[in-house]
Amino acid sequence: MVIPGLDRTLDPLRDTIRPEIDATPDSDSETEQAGTNTVGNIPMEWYKDFDHIGYDLDGKPITKSAIKDELDKFLANVDDPDAWKTVRDELQQEDVVLSSEDLEIIKRMREGRLPDVNYDPYAPLVEFFSSKTSITPVTGGDEPKRRFIRSKWEAKRIMQLVRYIRHGVIRRDKHKVAAPRFFDLWRDAPEEATERGALHIPAPKMALPGNEESYNPPEEYLPDEKERRTFERTEPSERKQQWLPQKFSTLRHVPAFDRFVQERFERCLDLYLAPRVRKNRVDVDPESLMPKLPDPKDLEPYPTRTSITYRGHEGRIRSFTMDPAGQWMVSGSDDQTARLWEVSTGRCLSVWNLGAVVQHVAWNPSSDLLMLSIAAGDKVYLVSPTKLWDTDRRTVTEDLIDAGFRQAAPMSSDETYQRPSVAFACRWDKPTPEQKAQGILAVLVHRREVKQIAWHRKGDYFATIQPEADDAAVLIHQLAKQQTQRPFRRTKGAVQRISFHPTKPLFFVATQRYVRIYNLQKQSLVKALQSNVKWISSLDVHPTGDNLIVGSYDKRVCWFDLDLSARPYRTLRYHGQAVRSVAFHKRYPLFASCGDDGNLHVFHGMVYNDLLQNPLIVPVKILRGHQVVDSLGVLHCEFHPTQPWLVSAGADRTLRLWC
């Protein structure tokens, strides 16, 4: 369409043929870029799903070059020394090796410097128009007249645009979107909610008033005189509410609220100072948090039920011990007696009346001797039971004690004065004829009440503790020479439990919160274990000697790995009351604990020879059967030496064998 008076050179619909651009070497045109790929500077992602990357000048498709896989890239990085400075040119579909000049430019840009080395950003400034007044102008010419009059060409161009608009060639409403017939009523509502940001958290609303804030509350909401005095004596910061309910006959009698400004101020402080955090809820499967443990049925054998109940004591049973073969058992009770039992039948063979509460009993672990030790009051009795039909071992034991009395030199008064601490701490006495008839071979008289006896694995040494004797709390006795040694001048804290290492010359001493390990040969402290409990009640060492369990009165059982750390490897809290005793089995991977809640917990505790693998602890059984008497439950537990059986002693005056 030809419009009269319209310049054809300004017609946007006119087809024109422009001459081809001939770029010179000094030109900045992009057509001077050399390369085989003539598709132009377009994104290569357009052809990612095709087998070609575009078309050449003749209209033929340009096939893609071979793409290296990860293995080829890895081999290129290994074999090609220039692989570290090779980049991929996606437009030309080839690998380009960067030159030293390119690397220098990249290095300077990463360091925040200018890419061009020769460019000086701080060159001296040449002031073309300086502050000095010149006589003649610098430009040397006057302003042209065209700068002060209207442009005729611009007026001509404007008139042509007006004609285009009048004839409809240029339409202002060409891209105008038609208004919808129906509109969304709530379209702007979400925008208003998100004006303050997506993370905005609205402030919590104030609690609605209740019946106590009514001007005429019910009678049960009105405070009496006692409640009013309590309210006045309470600190304002500790009150549940800062006002007392009042009663008015009519609403017009209600005065102005005197704490209105204070409440508004506190509300503003809460909104201003109390931060609000949006916590995203994480949905976690509870089963995934539980450790994967083996099935207890696969860890048998372990004790599961009561087999024999031993009855006969008239007081709570504090301790018991079994011989190395597991055939006989001796128990001590608050009724001042010790009883000898046959484990397999529950028959009581002997009763020793010692005249004091029996705190602890321990059998000599040596298979050559027939001897046990009983701690009653401040005395320790060395007993060889006469009711047992083992005359050879009894004879060897009696000869050992008699030889010790003959070798021990009698102490004069001067010698006693020279060694007052050891002599006063313990004294070896021969038994009376009545005691000797009961099988008592020797009596060790201590300064204070003896709480525990611990035997060395060879059976010649045993240790005793008397916590109330400060400078002689721990004593070590020797049977062959009948001598007593005091290994510590002072102990840091009250000694609760002691034990010998199964294979090494180490000695464990447990105070209220720490377990210290001493080397008896070097007479030095090896390690101090931090139990993180308030009061240690019991202690036992694993047969291999590398692990240790500790029970406490604050319901905890701590497992220590001596090769790992001085802190507990595991802290178990499953008893409802204080833990009284813990014990390892000497042959099976089992350990148990008992407490004042009347329960015994049996665990599978596997210790591996591989030092890189941690011990495996699996709870397998809870044994219930003892009764709680005077807030005391099970006081002592110990495993059978050869069988997967457990024996327990309780405050209900019974012993139980669990099989």
Coordinates of N, CA and C in Angstrom, one line a residue, residues 267-374:
R267 N 3.6 -5.9 76.7 CA 3.2 -6.5 75.4 C 4.2 -6.0 74.3
C268 N 4.5 -4.7 74.3 CA 5.4 -4.2 73.3 C 6.8 -4.7 73.5
L269 N 7.2 -4.9 74.7 CA 8.5 -5.5 75.0 C 8.6 -6.9 74.5
D270 N 7.5 -7.7 74.7 CA 7.5 -9.1 74.2 C 7.6 -9.1 72.6
L271 N 6.9 -8.2 72.0 CA 6.9 -8.2 70.5 C 8.2 -7.7 70.0
Y272 N 8.9 -6.8 70.8 CA 10.1 -6.2 70.3 C 11.3 -7.1 70.6
L273 N 11.4 -7.6 71.8 CA 12.6 -8.3 72.3 C 12.5 -9.8 72.2
A274 N 11.3 -10.4 72.1 CA 11.2 -11.8 72.0 C 11.3 -12.3 70.6
P275 N 12.4 -12.9 70.2 CA 12.5 -13.3 68.7 C 11.6 -14.5 68.4
R276 N 11.1 -14.5 67.2 CA 10.3 -15.6 66.7 C 11.0 -16.4 65.6
V277 N 11.1 -17.7 65.8 CA 11.8 -18.5 64.9 C 10.9 -19.6 64.3
R278 N 10.9 -19.7 63.0 CA 10.1 -20.8 62.3 C 11.0 -22.0 62.3
K279 N 10.5 -23.1 62.9 CA 11.3 -24.3 62.9 C 10.6 -25.3 62.0
N280 N 11.3 -25.7 61.0 CA 10.8 -26.7 60.1 C 10.8 -28.1 60.7
R281 N 9.7 -28.7 60.6 CA 9.5 -30.0 61.2 C 10.1 -31.1 60.3
V282 N 11.0 -31.9 60.9 CA 11.6 -33.0 60.1 C 11.0 -34.3 60.4
D283 N 10.5 -34.9 59.4 CA 9.8 -36.2 59.6 C 10.9 -37.3 59.6
V284 N 11.1 -37.9 60.7 CA 12.1 -38.9 60.9 C 11.5 -40.2 61.3
D285 N 11.8 -41.3 60.7 CA 11.2 -42.6 61.1 C 11.9 -43.0 62.4
P286 N 11.1 -43.2 63.5 CA 11.7 -43.6 64.8 C 12.5 -44.9 64.7
E287 N 12.1 -45.8 63.8 CA 12.9 -47.0 63.7 C 14.3 -46.8 63.2
S288 N 14.5 -45.7 62.4 CA 15.8 -45.5 61.9 C 16.8 -44.9 62.9
L289 N 16.2 -44.4 64.0 CA 17.1 -43.9 65.1 C 17.5 -45.0 66.1
M290 N 16.9 -46.1 66.1 CA 17.2 -47.2 66.9 C 18.4 -47.9 66.4
P291 N 19.4 -48.3 67.2 CA 20.5 -49.0 66.7 C 20.1 -50.5 66.3
K292 N 20.8 -50.9 65.3 CA 20.5 -52.3 64.8 C 21.3 -53.3 65.6
L293 N 20.5 -54.0 66.4 CA 21.1 -55.0 67.3 C 20.7 -56.4 66.9
P294 N 21.5 -57.4 67.2 CA 21.1 -58.8 66.9 C 19.9 -59.2 67.8
D295 N 19.3 -60.3 67.3 CA 18.1 -60.9 68.0 C 18.7 -61.5 69.3
P296 N 18.1 -61.3 70.5 CA 18.6 -62.0 71.7 C 18.5 -63.5 71.6
K297 N 17.6 -64.0 70.8 CA 17.6 -65.5 70.7 C 18.9 -66.1 70.1
D298 N 19.5 -65.2 69.3 CA 20.8 -65.7 68.6 C 22.0 -65.6 69.6
L299 N 21.8 -64.9 70.7 CA 22.9 -64.7 71.7 C 22.8 -65.7 72.8
E300 N 22.0 -66.7 72.8 CA 21.9 -67.6 73.9 C 23.2 -68.5 73.9
P301 N 23.6 -69.0 75.1 CA 22.8 -69.1 76.4 C 23.0 -67.9 77.3
Y302 N 22.0 -67.7 78.1 CA 22.1 -66.7 79.2 C 20.9 -67.0 80.1
P303 N 21.0 -66.6 81.4 CA 20.0 -67.0 82.4 C 18.6 -66.3 82.0
T304 N 17.6 -67.1 82.2 CA 16.2 -66.6 81.9 C 15.2 -66.8 83.0
R305 N 15.4 -67.7 83.9 CA 14.4 -68.0 84.9 C 15.0 -68.5 86.2
T306 N 14.2 -68.5 87.3 CA 14.7 -69.0 88.6 C 14.7 -70.5 88.6
S307 N 15.9 -71.1 89.0 CA 16.0 -72.5 89.1 C 15.9 -73.0 90.6
I308 N 16.7 -72.4 91.5 CA 16.7 -72.8 92.9 C 16.7 -71.5 93.8
T309 N 15.9 -71.6 94.9 CA 15.9 -70.5 95.8 C 16.5 -71.0 97.1
Y310 N 17.5 -70.3 97.7 CA 18.2 -70.7 98.9 C 17.6 -69.9 100.0
R311 N 17.0 -70.6 101.0 CA 16.4 -70.0 102.2 C 17.1 -70.5 103.5
G312 N 17.2 -69.6 104.4 CA 17.8 -69.9 105.7 C 18.3 -68.7 106.5
H313 N 18.7 -67.7 105.8 CA 19.1 -66.5 106.5 C 17.9 -65.8 107.1
E314 N 18.2 -65.1 108.2 CA 17.2 -64.3 108.9 C 17.3 -62.8 108.7
G315 N 18.3 -62.4 107.9 CA 18.5 -61.0 107.7 C 18.9 -60.8 106.2
R316 N 19.0 -59.5 105.8 CA 19.3 -59.3 104.4 C 20.7 -59.8 104.1
I317 N 20.8 -60.4 102.9 CA 22.1 -61.1 102.4 C 22.9 -60.0 101.7
R318 N 24.1 -59.7 102.2 CA 24.9 -58.7 101.6 C 25.8 -59.2 100.5
S319 N 26.3 -60.4 100.7 CA 27.3 -60.9 99.8 C 27.3 -62.4 99.7
F320 N 27.9 -63.0 98.7 CA 28.1 -64.4 98.6 C 29.3 -64.6 97.6
T321 N 29.8 -65.9 97.6 CA 30.9 -66.2 96.7 C 30.9 -67.7 96.4
M322 N 31.4 -68.1 95.3 CA 31.5 -69.5 94.9 C 32.9 -69.9 94.7
D323 N 33.1 -71.2 94.9 CA 34.5 -71.7 94.7 C 34.8 -71.8 93.3
P324 N 36.1 -71.9 92.9 CA 36.5 -71.9 91.5 C 35.8 -73.0 90.6
A325 N 35.4 -74.1 91.2 CA 34.7 -75.1 90.4 C 33.2 -74.9 90.3
G326 N 32.7 -74.0 91.1 CA 31.2 -73.7 91.0 C 30.4 -74.7 91.7
Q327 N 30.9 -75.5 92.6 CA 30.1 -76.5 93.3 C 29.6 -76.0 94.6
W328 N 30.4 -75.2 95.3 CA 30.0 -74.7 96.7 C 29.8 -73.2 96.7
M329 N 29.0 -72.7 97.6 CA 28.7 -71.3 97.7 C 28.6 -70.9 99.2
V330 N 29.2 -69.7 99.5 CA 29.1 -69.2 100.9 C 28.5 -67.8 100.8
S331 N 27.5 -67.6 101.7 CA 26.8 -66.3 101.8 C 26.9 -65.7 103.2
G332 N 26.9 -64.3 103.2 CA 27.0 -63.6 104.5 C 25.8 -62.7 104.6
S333 N 25.3 -62.6 105.8 CA 24.0 -61.8 106.0 C 24.1 -60.9 107.2
D334 N 23.1 -60.1 107.4 CA 23.0 -59.2 108.5 C 22.6 -59.9 109.8
D335 N 22.3 -61.2 109.7 CA 22.0 -62.0 111.0 C 23.3 -62.5 111.6
Q336 N 24.4 -61.9 111.2 CA 25.8 -62.2 111.8 C 26.2 -63.7 111.6
T337 N 25.7 -64.3 110.5 CA 26.1 -65.6 110.2 C 26.6 -65.7 108.7
A338 N 27.4 -66.7 108.4 CA 27.8 -67.1 107.1 C 27.4 -68.6 106.9
R339 N 26.8 -68.9 105.7 CA 26.3 -70.2 105.5 C 27.0 -70.8 104.2
L340 N 27.3 -72.1 104.3 CA 27.8 -72.8 103.2 C 26.7 -73.6 102.5
W341 N 26.6 -73.4 101.2 CA 25.5 -74.1 100.4 C 26.1 -74.9 99.3
E342 N 25.4 -76.0 98.9 CA 25.7 -76.7 97.7 C 24.9 -76.1 96.6
V343 N 25.6 -75.7 95.5 CA 24.9 -74.9 94.5 C 23.9 -75.7 93.7
S344 N 24.1 -77.0 93.4 CA 23.2 -77.8 92.6 C 22.0 -78.2 93.3
T345 N 22.0 -78.3 94.7 CA 20.8 -78.8 95.4 C 20.2 -77.8 96.3
G346 N 20.9 -76.8 96.7 CA 20.4 -75.8 97.7 C 20.5 -76.2 99.1
R347 N 21.3 -77.3 99.4 CA 21.4 -77.8 100.8 C 22.4 -77.0 101.5
C348 N 22.1 -76.6 102.8 CA 23.0 -75.9 103.6 C 23.8 -76.8 104.5
L349 N 25.2 -76.7 104.3 CA 26.1 -77.7 105.0 C 26.6 -77.1 106.3
S350 N 27.0 -75.9 106.4 CA 27.6 -75.3 107.6 C 27.1 -73.9 107.8
V351 N 27.1 -73.5 109.1 CA 26.7 -72.1 109.5 C 27.8 -71.6 110.5
W352 N 28.4 -70.5 110.2 CA 29.3 -69.8 111.1 C 28.7 -68.6 111.7
N353 N 28.7 -68.6 113.0 CA 28.2 -67.4 113.8 C 29.3 -66.6 114.2
L354 N 29.5 -65.4 113.5 CA 30.7 -64.5 113.7 C 30.5 -63.4 114.6
G355 N 29.3 -63.1 115.1 CA 29.1 -62.1 116.1 C 29.1 -60.6 115.6
A356 N 29.0 -60.5 114.3 CA 29.0 -59.1 113.6 C 28.3 -59.3 112.3
V357 N 27.9 -58.2 111.7 CA 27.3 -58.2 110.4 C 28.3 -58.6 109.4
V358 N 28.0 -59.5 108.5 CA 28.9 -60.0 107.5 C 28.8 -59.0 106.3
Q359 N 29.9 -58.3 106.0 CA 29.9 -57.3 105.0 C 30.2 -58.0 103.6
H360 N 31.2 -58.9 103.6 CA 31.7 -59.4 102.3 C 32.3 -60.8 102.6
V361 N 32.2 -61.6 101.6 CA 32.8 -63.0 101.6 C 33.5 -63.1 100.2
A362 N 34.6 -63.8 100.2 CA 35.4 -64.0 98.9 C 36.1 -65.3 99.0
W363 N 36.0 -66.2 98.0 CA 36.7 -67.5 97.9 C 38.0 -67.3 97.3
N364 N 39.0 -68.0 97.8 CA 40.4 -68.0 97.2 C 40.3 -68.6 95.8
P365 N 40.8 -67.9 94.8 CA 40.7 -68.4 93.4 C 41.7 -69.5 93.1
S366 N 42.6 -69.8 94.0 CA 43.6 -70.8 93.7 C 43.0 -72.2 93.8
S367 N 43.2 -73.1 92.8 CA 42.7 -74.4 92.8 C 43.5 -75.3 93.8
D368 N 44.6 -74.9 94.3 CA 45.4 -75.7 95.2 C 45.0 -75.5 96.6
L369 N 44.3 -74.5 97.0 CA 43.9 -74.2 98.3 C 42.4 -74.3 98.5
L370 N 42.0 -74.7 99.7 CA 40.6 -74.7 100.1 C 40.4 -73.6 101.1
M371 N 40.1 -72.4 100.7 CA 40.1 -71.3 101.7 C 39.1 -70.3 101.2
L372 N 38.4 -69.6 102.1 CA 37.6 -68.5 101.8 C 37.8 -67.5 102.9
S373 N 37.5 -66.2 102.6 CA 37.7 -65.1 103.6 C 36.3 -64.5 103.8
I374 N 36.1 -64.1 105.1 CA 34.8 -63.6 105.5 C 35.1 -62.3 106.3

